[in-house]
PDB file of C-alpha atoms and ligand atoms in Angstrom:
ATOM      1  CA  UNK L 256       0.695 -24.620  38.194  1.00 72.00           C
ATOM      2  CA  UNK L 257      -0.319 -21.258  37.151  1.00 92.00           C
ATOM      3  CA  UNK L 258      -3.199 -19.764  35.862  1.00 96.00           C
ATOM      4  CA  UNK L 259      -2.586 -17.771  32.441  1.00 97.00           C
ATOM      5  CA  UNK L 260      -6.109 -16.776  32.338  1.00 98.00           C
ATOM      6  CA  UNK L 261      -8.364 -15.825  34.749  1.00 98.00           C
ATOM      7  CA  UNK L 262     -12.380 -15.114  34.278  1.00 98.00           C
ATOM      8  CA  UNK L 263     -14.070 -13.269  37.702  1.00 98.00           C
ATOM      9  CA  UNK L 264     -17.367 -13.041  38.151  1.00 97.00           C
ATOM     10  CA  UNK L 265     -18.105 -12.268  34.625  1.00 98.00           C
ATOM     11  CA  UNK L 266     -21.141 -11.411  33.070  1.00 98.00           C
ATOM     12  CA  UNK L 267     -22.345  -9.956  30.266  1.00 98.00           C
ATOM     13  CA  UNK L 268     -25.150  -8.051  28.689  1.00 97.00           C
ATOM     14  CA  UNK L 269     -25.752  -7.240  25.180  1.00 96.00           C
ATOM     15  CA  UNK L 270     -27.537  -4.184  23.898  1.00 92.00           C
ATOM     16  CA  UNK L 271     -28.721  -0.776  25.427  1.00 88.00           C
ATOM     17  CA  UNK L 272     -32.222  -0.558  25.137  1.00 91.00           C
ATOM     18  CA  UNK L 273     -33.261  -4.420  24.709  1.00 93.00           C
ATOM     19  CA  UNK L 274     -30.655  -5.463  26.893  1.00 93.00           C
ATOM     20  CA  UNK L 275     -30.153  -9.563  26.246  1.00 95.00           C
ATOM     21  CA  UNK L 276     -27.594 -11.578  29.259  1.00 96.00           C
ATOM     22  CA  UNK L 277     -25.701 -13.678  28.005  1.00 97.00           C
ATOM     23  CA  UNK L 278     -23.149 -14.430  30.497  1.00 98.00           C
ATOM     24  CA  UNK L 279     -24.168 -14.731  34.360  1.00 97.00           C
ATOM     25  CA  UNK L 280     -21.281 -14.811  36.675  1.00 96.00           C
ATOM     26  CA  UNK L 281     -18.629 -16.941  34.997  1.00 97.00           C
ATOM     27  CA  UNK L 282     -15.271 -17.813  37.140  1.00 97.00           C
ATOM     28  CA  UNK L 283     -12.903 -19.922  35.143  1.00 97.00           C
ATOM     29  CA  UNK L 284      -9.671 -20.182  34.881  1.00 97.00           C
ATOM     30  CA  UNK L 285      -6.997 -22.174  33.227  1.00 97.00           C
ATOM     31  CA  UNK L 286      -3.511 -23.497  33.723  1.00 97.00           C
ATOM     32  CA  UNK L 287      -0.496 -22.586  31.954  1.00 97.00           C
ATOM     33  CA  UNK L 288       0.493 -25.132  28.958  1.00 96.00           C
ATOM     34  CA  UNK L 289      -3.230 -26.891  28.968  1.00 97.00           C
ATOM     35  CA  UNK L 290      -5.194 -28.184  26.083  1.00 97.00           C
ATOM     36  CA  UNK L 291      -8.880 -27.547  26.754  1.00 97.00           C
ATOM     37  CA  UNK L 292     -12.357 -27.167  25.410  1.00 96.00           C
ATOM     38  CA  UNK L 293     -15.510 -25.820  25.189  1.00 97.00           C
ATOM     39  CA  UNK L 294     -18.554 -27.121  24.146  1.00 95.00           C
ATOM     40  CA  UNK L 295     -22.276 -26.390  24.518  1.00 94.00           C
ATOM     41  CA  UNK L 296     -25.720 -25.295  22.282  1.00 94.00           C
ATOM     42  CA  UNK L 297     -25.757 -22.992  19.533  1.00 94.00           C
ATOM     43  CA  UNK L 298     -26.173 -19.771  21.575  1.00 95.00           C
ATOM     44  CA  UNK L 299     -25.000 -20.726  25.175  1.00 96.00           C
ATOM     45  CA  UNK L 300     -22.137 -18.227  24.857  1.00 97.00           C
ATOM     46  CA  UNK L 301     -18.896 -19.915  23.939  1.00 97.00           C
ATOM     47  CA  UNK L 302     -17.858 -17.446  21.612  1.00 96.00           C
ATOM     48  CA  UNK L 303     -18.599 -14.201  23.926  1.00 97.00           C
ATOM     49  CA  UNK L 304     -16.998 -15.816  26.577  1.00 97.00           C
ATOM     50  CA  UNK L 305     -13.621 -16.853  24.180  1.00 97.00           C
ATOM     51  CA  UNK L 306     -13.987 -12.585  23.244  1.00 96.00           C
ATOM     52  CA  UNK L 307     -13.495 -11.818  26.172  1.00 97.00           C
ATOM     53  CA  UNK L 308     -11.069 -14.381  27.049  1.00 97.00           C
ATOM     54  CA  UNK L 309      -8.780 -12.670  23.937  1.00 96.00           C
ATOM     55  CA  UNK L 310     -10.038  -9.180  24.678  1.00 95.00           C
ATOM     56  CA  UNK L 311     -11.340  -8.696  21.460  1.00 94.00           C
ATOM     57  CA  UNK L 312     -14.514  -7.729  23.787  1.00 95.00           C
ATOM     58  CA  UNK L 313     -15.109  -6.564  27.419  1.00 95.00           C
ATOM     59  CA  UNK L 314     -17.300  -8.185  30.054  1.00 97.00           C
ATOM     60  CA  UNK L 315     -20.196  -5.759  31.392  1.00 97.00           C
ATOM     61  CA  UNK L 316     -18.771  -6.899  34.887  1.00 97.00           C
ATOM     62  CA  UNK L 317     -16.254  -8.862  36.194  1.00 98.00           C
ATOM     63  CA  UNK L 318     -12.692  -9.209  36.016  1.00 98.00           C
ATOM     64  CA  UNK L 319     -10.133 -10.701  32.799  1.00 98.00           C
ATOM     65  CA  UNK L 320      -6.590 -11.640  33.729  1.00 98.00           C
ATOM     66  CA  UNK L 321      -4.268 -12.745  31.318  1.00 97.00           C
ATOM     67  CA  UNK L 322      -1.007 -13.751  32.082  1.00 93.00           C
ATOM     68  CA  UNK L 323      -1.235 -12.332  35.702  1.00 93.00           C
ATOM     69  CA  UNK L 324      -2.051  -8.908  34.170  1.00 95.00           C
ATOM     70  CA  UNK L 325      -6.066  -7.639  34.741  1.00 97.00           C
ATOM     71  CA  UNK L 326      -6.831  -6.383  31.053  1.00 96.00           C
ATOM     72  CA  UNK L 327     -10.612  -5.572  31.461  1.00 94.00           C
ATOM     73  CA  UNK L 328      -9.503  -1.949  31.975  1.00 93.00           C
ATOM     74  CA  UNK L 329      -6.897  -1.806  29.438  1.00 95.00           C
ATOM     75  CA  UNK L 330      -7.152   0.861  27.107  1.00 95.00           C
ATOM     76  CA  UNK L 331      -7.370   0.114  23.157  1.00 93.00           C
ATOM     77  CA  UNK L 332      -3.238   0.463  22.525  1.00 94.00           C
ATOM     78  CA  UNK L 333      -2.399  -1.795  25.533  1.00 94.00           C
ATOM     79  CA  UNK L 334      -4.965  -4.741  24.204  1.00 95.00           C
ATOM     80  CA  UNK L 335      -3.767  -4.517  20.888  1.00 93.00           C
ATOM     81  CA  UNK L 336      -0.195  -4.880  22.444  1.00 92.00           C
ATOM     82  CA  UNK L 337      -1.104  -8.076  24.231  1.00 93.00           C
ATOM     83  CA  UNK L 338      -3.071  -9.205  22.093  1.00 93.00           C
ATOM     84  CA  UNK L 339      -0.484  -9.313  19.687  1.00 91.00           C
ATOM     85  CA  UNK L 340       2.163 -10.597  21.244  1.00 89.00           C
ATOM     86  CA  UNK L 341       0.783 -12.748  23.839  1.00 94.00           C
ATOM     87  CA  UNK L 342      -2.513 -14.479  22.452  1.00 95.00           C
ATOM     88  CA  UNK L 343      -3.048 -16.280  18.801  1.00 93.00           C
ATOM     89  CA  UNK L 344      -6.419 -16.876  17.255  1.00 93.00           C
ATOM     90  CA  UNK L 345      -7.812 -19.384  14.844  1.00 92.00           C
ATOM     91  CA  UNK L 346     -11.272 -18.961  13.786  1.00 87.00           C
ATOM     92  CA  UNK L 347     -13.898 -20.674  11.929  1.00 81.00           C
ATOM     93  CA  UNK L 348     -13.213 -18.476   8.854  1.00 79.00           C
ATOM     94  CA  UNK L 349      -9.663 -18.309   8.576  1.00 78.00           C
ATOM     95  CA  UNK L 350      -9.663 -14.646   7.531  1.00 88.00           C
ATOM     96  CA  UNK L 351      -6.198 -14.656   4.907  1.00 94.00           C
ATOM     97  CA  UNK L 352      -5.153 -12.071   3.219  1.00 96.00           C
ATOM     98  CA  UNK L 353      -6.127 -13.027  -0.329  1.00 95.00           C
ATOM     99  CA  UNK L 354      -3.163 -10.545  -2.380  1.00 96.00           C
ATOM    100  CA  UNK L 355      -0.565 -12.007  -0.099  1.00 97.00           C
ATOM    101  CA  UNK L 356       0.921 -15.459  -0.235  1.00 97.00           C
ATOM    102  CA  UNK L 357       1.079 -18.346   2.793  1.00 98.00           C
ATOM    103  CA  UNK L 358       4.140 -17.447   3.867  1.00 98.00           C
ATOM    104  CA  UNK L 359       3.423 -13.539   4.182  1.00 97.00           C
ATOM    105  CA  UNK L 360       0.158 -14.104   5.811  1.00 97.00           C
ATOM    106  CA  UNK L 361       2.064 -15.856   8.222  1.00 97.00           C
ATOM    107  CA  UNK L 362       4.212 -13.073   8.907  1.00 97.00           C
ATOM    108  CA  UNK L 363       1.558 -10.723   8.892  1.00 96.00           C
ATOM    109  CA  UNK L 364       1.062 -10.744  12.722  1.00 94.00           C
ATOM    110  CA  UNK L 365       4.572  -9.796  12.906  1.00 96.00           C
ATOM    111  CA  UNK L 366       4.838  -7.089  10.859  1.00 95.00           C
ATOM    112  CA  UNK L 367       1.996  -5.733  12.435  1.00 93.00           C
ATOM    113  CA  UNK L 368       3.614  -6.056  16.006  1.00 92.00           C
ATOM    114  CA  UNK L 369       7.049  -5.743  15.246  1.00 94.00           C
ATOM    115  CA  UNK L 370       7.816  -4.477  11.281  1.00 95.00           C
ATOM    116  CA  UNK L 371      10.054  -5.855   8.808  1.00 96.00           C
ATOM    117  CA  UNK L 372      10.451  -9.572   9.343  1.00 97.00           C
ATOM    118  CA  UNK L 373      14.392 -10.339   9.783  1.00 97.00           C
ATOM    119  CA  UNK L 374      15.473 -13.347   8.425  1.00 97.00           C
ATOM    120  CA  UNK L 375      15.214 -15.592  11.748  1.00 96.00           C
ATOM    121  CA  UNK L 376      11.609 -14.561  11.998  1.00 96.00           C
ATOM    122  CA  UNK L 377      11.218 -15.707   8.113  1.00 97.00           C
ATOM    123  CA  UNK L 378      13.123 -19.123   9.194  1.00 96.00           C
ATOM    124  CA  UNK L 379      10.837 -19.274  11.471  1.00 94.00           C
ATOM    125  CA  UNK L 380       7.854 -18.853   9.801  1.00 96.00           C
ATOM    126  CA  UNK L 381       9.149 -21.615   7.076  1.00 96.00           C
ATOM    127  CA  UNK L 382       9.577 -23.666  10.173  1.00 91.00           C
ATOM    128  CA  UNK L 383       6.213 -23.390  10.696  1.00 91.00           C
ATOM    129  CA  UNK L 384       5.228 -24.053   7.552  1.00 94.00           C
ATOM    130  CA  UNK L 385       7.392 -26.879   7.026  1.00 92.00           C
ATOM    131  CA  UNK L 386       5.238 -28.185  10.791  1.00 87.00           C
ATOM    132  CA  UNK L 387       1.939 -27.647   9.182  1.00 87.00           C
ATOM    133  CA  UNK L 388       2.961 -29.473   6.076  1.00 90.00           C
ATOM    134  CA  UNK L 389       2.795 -26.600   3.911  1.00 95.00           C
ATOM    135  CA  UNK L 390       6.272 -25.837   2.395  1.00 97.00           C
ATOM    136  CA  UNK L 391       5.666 -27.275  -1.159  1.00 97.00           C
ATOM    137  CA  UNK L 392       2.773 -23.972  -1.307  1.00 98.00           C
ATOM    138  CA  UNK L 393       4.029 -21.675   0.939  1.00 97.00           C
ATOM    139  CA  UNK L 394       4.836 -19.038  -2.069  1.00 98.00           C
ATOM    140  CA  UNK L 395       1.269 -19.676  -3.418  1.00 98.00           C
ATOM    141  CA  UNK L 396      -1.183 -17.048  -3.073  1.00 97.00           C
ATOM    142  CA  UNK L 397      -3.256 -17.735  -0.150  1.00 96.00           C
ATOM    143  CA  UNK L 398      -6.877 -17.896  -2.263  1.00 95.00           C
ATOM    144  CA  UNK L 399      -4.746 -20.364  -4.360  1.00 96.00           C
ATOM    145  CA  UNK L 400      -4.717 -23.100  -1.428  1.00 95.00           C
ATOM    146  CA  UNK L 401      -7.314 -25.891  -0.246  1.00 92.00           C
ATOM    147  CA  UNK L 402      -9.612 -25.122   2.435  1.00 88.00           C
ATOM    148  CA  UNK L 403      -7.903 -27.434   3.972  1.00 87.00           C
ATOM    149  CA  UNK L 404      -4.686 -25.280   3.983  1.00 92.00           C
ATOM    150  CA  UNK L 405      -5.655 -22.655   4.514  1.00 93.00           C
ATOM    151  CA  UNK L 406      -6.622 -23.843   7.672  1.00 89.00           C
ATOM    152  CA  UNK L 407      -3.019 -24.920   8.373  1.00 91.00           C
ATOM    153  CA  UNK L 408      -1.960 -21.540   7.238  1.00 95.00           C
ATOM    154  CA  UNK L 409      -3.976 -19.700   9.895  1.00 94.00           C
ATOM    155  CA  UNK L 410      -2.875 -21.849  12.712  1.00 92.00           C
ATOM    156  CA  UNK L 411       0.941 -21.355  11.479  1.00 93.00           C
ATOM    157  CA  UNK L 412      -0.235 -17.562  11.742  1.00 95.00           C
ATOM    158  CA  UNK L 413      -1.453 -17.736  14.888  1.00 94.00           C
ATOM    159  CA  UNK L 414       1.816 -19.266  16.178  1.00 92.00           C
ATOM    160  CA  UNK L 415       4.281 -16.534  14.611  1.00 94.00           C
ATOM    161  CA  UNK L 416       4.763 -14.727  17.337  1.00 93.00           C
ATOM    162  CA  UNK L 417       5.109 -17.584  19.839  1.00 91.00           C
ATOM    163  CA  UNK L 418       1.901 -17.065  21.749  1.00 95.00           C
ATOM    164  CA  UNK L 419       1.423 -18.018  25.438  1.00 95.00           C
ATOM    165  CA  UNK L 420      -2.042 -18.578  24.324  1.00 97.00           C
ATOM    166  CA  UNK L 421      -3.785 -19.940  21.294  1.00 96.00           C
ATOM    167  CA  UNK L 422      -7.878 -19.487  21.431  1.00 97.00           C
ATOM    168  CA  UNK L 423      -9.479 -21.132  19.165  1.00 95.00           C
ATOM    169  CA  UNK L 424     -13.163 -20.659  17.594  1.00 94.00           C
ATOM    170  CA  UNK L 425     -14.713 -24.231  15.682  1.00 91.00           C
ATOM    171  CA  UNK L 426     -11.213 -23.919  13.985  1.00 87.00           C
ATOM    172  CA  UNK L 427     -12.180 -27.157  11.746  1.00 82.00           C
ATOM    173  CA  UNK L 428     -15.925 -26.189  11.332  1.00 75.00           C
ATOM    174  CA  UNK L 429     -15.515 -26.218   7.693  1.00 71.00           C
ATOM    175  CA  UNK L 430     -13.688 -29.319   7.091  1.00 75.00           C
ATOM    176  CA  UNK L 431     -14.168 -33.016   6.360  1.00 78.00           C
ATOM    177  CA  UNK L 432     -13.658 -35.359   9.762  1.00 81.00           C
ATOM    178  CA  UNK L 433     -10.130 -36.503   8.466  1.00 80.00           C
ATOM    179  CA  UNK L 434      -8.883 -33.014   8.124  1.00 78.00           C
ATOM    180  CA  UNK L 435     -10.159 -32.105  11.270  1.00 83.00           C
ATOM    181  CA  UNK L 436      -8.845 -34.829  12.928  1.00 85.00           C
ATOM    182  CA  UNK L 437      -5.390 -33.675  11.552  1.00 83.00           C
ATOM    183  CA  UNK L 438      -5.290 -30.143  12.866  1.00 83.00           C
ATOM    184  CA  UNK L 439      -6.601 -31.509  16.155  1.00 88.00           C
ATOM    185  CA  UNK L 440      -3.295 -33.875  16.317  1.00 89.00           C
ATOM    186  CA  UNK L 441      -1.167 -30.730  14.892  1.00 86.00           C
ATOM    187  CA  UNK L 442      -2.558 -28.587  17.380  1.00 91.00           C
ATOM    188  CA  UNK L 443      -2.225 -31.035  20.186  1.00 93.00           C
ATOM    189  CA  UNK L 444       1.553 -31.615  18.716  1.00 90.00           C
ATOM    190  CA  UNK L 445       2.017 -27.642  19.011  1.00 90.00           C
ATOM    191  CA  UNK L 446       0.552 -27.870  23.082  1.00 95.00           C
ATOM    192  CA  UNK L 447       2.910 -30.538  23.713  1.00 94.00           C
ATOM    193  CA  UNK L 448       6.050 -28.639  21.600  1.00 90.00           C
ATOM    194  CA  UNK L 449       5.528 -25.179  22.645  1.00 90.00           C
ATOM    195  CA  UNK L 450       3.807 -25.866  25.401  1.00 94.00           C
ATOM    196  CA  UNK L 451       1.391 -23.253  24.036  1.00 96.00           C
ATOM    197  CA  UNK L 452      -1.984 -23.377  26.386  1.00 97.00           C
ATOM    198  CA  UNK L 453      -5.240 -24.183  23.993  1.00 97.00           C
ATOM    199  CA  UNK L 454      -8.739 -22.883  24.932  1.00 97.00           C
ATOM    200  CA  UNK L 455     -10.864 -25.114  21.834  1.00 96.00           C
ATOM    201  CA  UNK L 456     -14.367 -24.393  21.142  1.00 96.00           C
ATOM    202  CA  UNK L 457     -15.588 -27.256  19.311  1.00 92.00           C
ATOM    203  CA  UNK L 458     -19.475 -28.983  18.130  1.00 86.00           C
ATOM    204  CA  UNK L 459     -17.629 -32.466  17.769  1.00 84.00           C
ATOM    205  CA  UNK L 460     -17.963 -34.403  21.057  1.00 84.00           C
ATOM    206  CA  UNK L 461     -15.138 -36.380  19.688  1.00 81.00           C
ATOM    207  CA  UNK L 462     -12.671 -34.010  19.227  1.00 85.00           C
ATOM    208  CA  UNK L 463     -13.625 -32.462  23.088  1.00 90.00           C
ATOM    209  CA  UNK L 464     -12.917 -35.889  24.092  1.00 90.00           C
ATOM    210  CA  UNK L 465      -9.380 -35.841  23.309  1.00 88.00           C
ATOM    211  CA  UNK L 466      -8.721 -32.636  25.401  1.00 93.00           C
ATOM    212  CA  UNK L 467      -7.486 -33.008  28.641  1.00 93.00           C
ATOM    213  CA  UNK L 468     -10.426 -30.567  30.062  1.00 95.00           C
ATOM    214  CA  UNK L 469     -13.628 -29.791  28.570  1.00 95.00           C
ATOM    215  CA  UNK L 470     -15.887 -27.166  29.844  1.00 96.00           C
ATOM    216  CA  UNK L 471     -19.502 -26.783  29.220  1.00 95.00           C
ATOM    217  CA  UNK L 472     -21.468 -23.840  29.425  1.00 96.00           C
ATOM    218  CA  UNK L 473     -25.507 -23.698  28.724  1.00 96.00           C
ATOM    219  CA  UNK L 474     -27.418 -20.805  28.718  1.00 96.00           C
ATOM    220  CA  UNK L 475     -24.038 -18.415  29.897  1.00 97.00           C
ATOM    221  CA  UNK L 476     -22.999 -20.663  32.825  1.00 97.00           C
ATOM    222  CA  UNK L 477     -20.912 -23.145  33.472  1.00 96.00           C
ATOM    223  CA  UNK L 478     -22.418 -26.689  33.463  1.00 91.00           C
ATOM    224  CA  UNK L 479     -19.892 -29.240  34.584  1.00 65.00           C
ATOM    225  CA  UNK L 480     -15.860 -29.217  34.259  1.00 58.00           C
ATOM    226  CA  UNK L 481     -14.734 -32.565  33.074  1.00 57.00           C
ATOM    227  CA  UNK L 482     -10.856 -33.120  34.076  1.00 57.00           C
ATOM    228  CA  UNK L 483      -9.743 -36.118  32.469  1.00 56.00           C
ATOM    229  CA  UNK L 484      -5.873 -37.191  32.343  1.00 53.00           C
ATOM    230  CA  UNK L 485      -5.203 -37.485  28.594  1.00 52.00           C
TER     231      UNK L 485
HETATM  232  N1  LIG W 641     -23.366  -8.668  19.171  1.00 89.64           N
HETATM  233  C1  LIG W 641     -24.425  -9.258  19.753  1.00 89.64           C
HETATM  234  N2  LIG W 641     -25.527  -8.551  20.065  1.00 89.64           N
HETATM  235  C2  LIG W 641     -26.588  -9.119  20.669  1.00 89.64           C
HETATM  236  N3  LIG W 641     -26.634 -10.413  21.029  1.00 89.64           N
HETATM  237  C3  LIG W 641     -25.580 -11.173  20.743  1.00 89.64           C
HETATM  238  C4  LIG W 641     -24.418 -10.646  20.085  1.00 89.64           C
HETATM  239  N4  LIG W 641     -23.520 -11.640  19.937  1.00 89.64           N
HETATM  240  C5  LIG W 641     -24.090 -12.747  20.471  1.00 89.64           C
HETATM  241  N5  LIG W 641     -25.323 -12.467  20.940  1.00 89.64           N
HETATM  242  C6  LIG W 641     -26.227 -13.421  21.640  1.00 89.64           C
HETATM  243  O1  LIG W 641     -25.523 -13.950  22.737  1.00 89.64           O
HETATM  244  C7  LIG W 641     -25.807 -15.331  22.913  1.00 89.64           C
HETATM  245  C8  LIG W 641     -24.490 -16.099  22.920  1.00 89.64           C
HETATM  246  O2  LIG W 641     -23.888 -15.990  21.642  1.00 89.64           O
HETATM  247  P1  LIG W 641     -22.534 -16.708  21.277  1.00 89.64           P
HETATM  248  O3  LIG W 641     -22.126 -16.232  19.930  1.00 89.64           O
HETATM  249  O4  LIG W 641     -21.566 -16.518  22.377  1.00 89.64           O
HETATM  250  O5  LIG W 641     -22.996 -18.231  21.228  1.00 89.64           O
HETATM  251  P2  LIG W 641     -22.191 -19.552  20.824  1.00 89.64           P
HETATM  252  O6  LIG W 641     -22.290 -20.480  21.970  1.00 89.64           O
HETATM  253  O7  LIG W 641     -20.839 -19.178  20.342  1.00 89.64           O
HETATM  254  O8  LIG W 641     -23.065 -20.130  19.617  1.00 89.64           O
HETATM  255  P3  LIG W 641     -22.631 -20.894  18.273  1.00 89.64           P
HETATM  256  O9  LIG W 641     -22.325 -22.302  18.690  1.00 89.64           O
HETATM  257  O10 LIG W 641     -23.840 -20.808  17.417  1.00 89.64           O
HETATM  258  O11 LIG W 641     -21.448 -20.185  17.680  1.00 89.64           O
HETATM  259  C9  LIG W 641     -26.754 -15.706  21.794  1.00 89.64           C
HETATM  260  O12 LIG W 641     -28.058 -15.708  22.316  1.00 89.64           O
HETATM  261  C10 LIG W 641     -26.575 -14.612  20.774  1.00 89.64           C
HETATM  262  O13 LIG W 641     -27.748 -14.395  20.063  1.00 89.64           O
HETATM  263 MG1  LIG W 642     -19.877 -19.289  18.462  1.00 89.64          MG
END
């Protein structure tokens, strides 16, 4: 199978004149349409090493392929590009647009990529929507929504523009087990759909458990890679 992202040799260094490592020599990769995780201590580097993996920042060495394509040396226009079209993100903090409604913070990332929604891309969306269990709300405003939803809304939003790759950081870090335990099913659902690969960093052993690969990094490396066949 192939690999849709690629780490080389990556490390990385925070700072200029306290300079702080954080990464030492990373190579990881992961296959197209897989649903993995990554787990590890508060401060072991999952999130810089999921920037990185999204582009959002760049290693201080060492080489990022997405999709076959090196982007460590893409300029600002090119990552944005890619970004957009190729990669969809679901944080902690689900970061919607309070003045807009579910549905058009949905199709904010393609408006942004692409302009004016047509109507397929608005079926679409609904689609989504309707797969998240959000239709009866999808004209509320998004502030107007449970936590909970809002959740739902940001992974519908992260799938707009039919990703290759969906990263996500503690997506359910705010939410009550059962909730979590919901978006984990919708998002395994979505891997097995879409066949959308999943890079998951999660606290909850549990939820790493039901991912067919979990990574763990402490203190910037890579401690053990569990491949399980679930
Ligand atoms: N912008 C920054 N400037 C300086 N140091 C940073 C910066 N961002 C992160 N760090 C440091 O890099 C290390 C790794 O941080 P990172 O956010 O990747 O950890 P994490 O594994 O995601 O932790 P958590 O589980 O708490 O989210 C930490 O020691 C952190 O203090
Ligand atoms: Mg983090």
């Amino acid at each position: 199978m192939a690999k849709i992202i690629e780490l080389k040799n990556i490390s990385k260094v925070y700072g200029t004149t306290i300079k702080t490592k954080v990464l030492h020599n990373i190579n990881l990769s992961f296959e197209e349409h897989s649903f993995n995780s990554i787990i590890g201590a508060s401060g072991s580097g999952k999130s810089t090493i999921l920037n990185i993996m999204g582009t959002l920042d760049r290693p201080t060495t060492g080489e990022v392929y997405i999709n076959g394509k090196r982007t460590d040396n893409m300029v600002k226009n090119e990552l944005a590009e890619l970004r957009n079209k190729t990669i969809g993100f679901i944080f902690q903090f689900h970061y919607l647009l309070p003045e807009f409604t579910v549905l058009e913070n949905v199709l904010m990332p393609y408006n942004i990529g692409y302009g004016r929604p047509t109507k397929e891309i608005i079926a679409r969306a609904e689609e989504l929507l309707n797969l998240v269990g959000l239709t009866e709300v999808k004209n509320n405003l998004s502030i107007n929504i449970s936590g909970g939803q809002q959740q739902r809304t940001a992974i519908a939003r992260a799938l707009i523009n039919n990703p290759k790759i969906v990263l996500a950081d503690e997506p359910t870090g705010n939410l009550d087990s059962k909730s979590t335990e919901n978006i984990y099913e919708l998002l395994r659902d979505i891997n097995k759909e879409f066949k959308t690969t999943f890079v998951i960093i999660t606290h909850d052993d549990r939820i790493a458990e039901k991912t067919s690969r979990i990574v763990e990094i402490e203190d910037g490396k890579i401690k053990k890679k569990v491949i399980s066949d679930k």
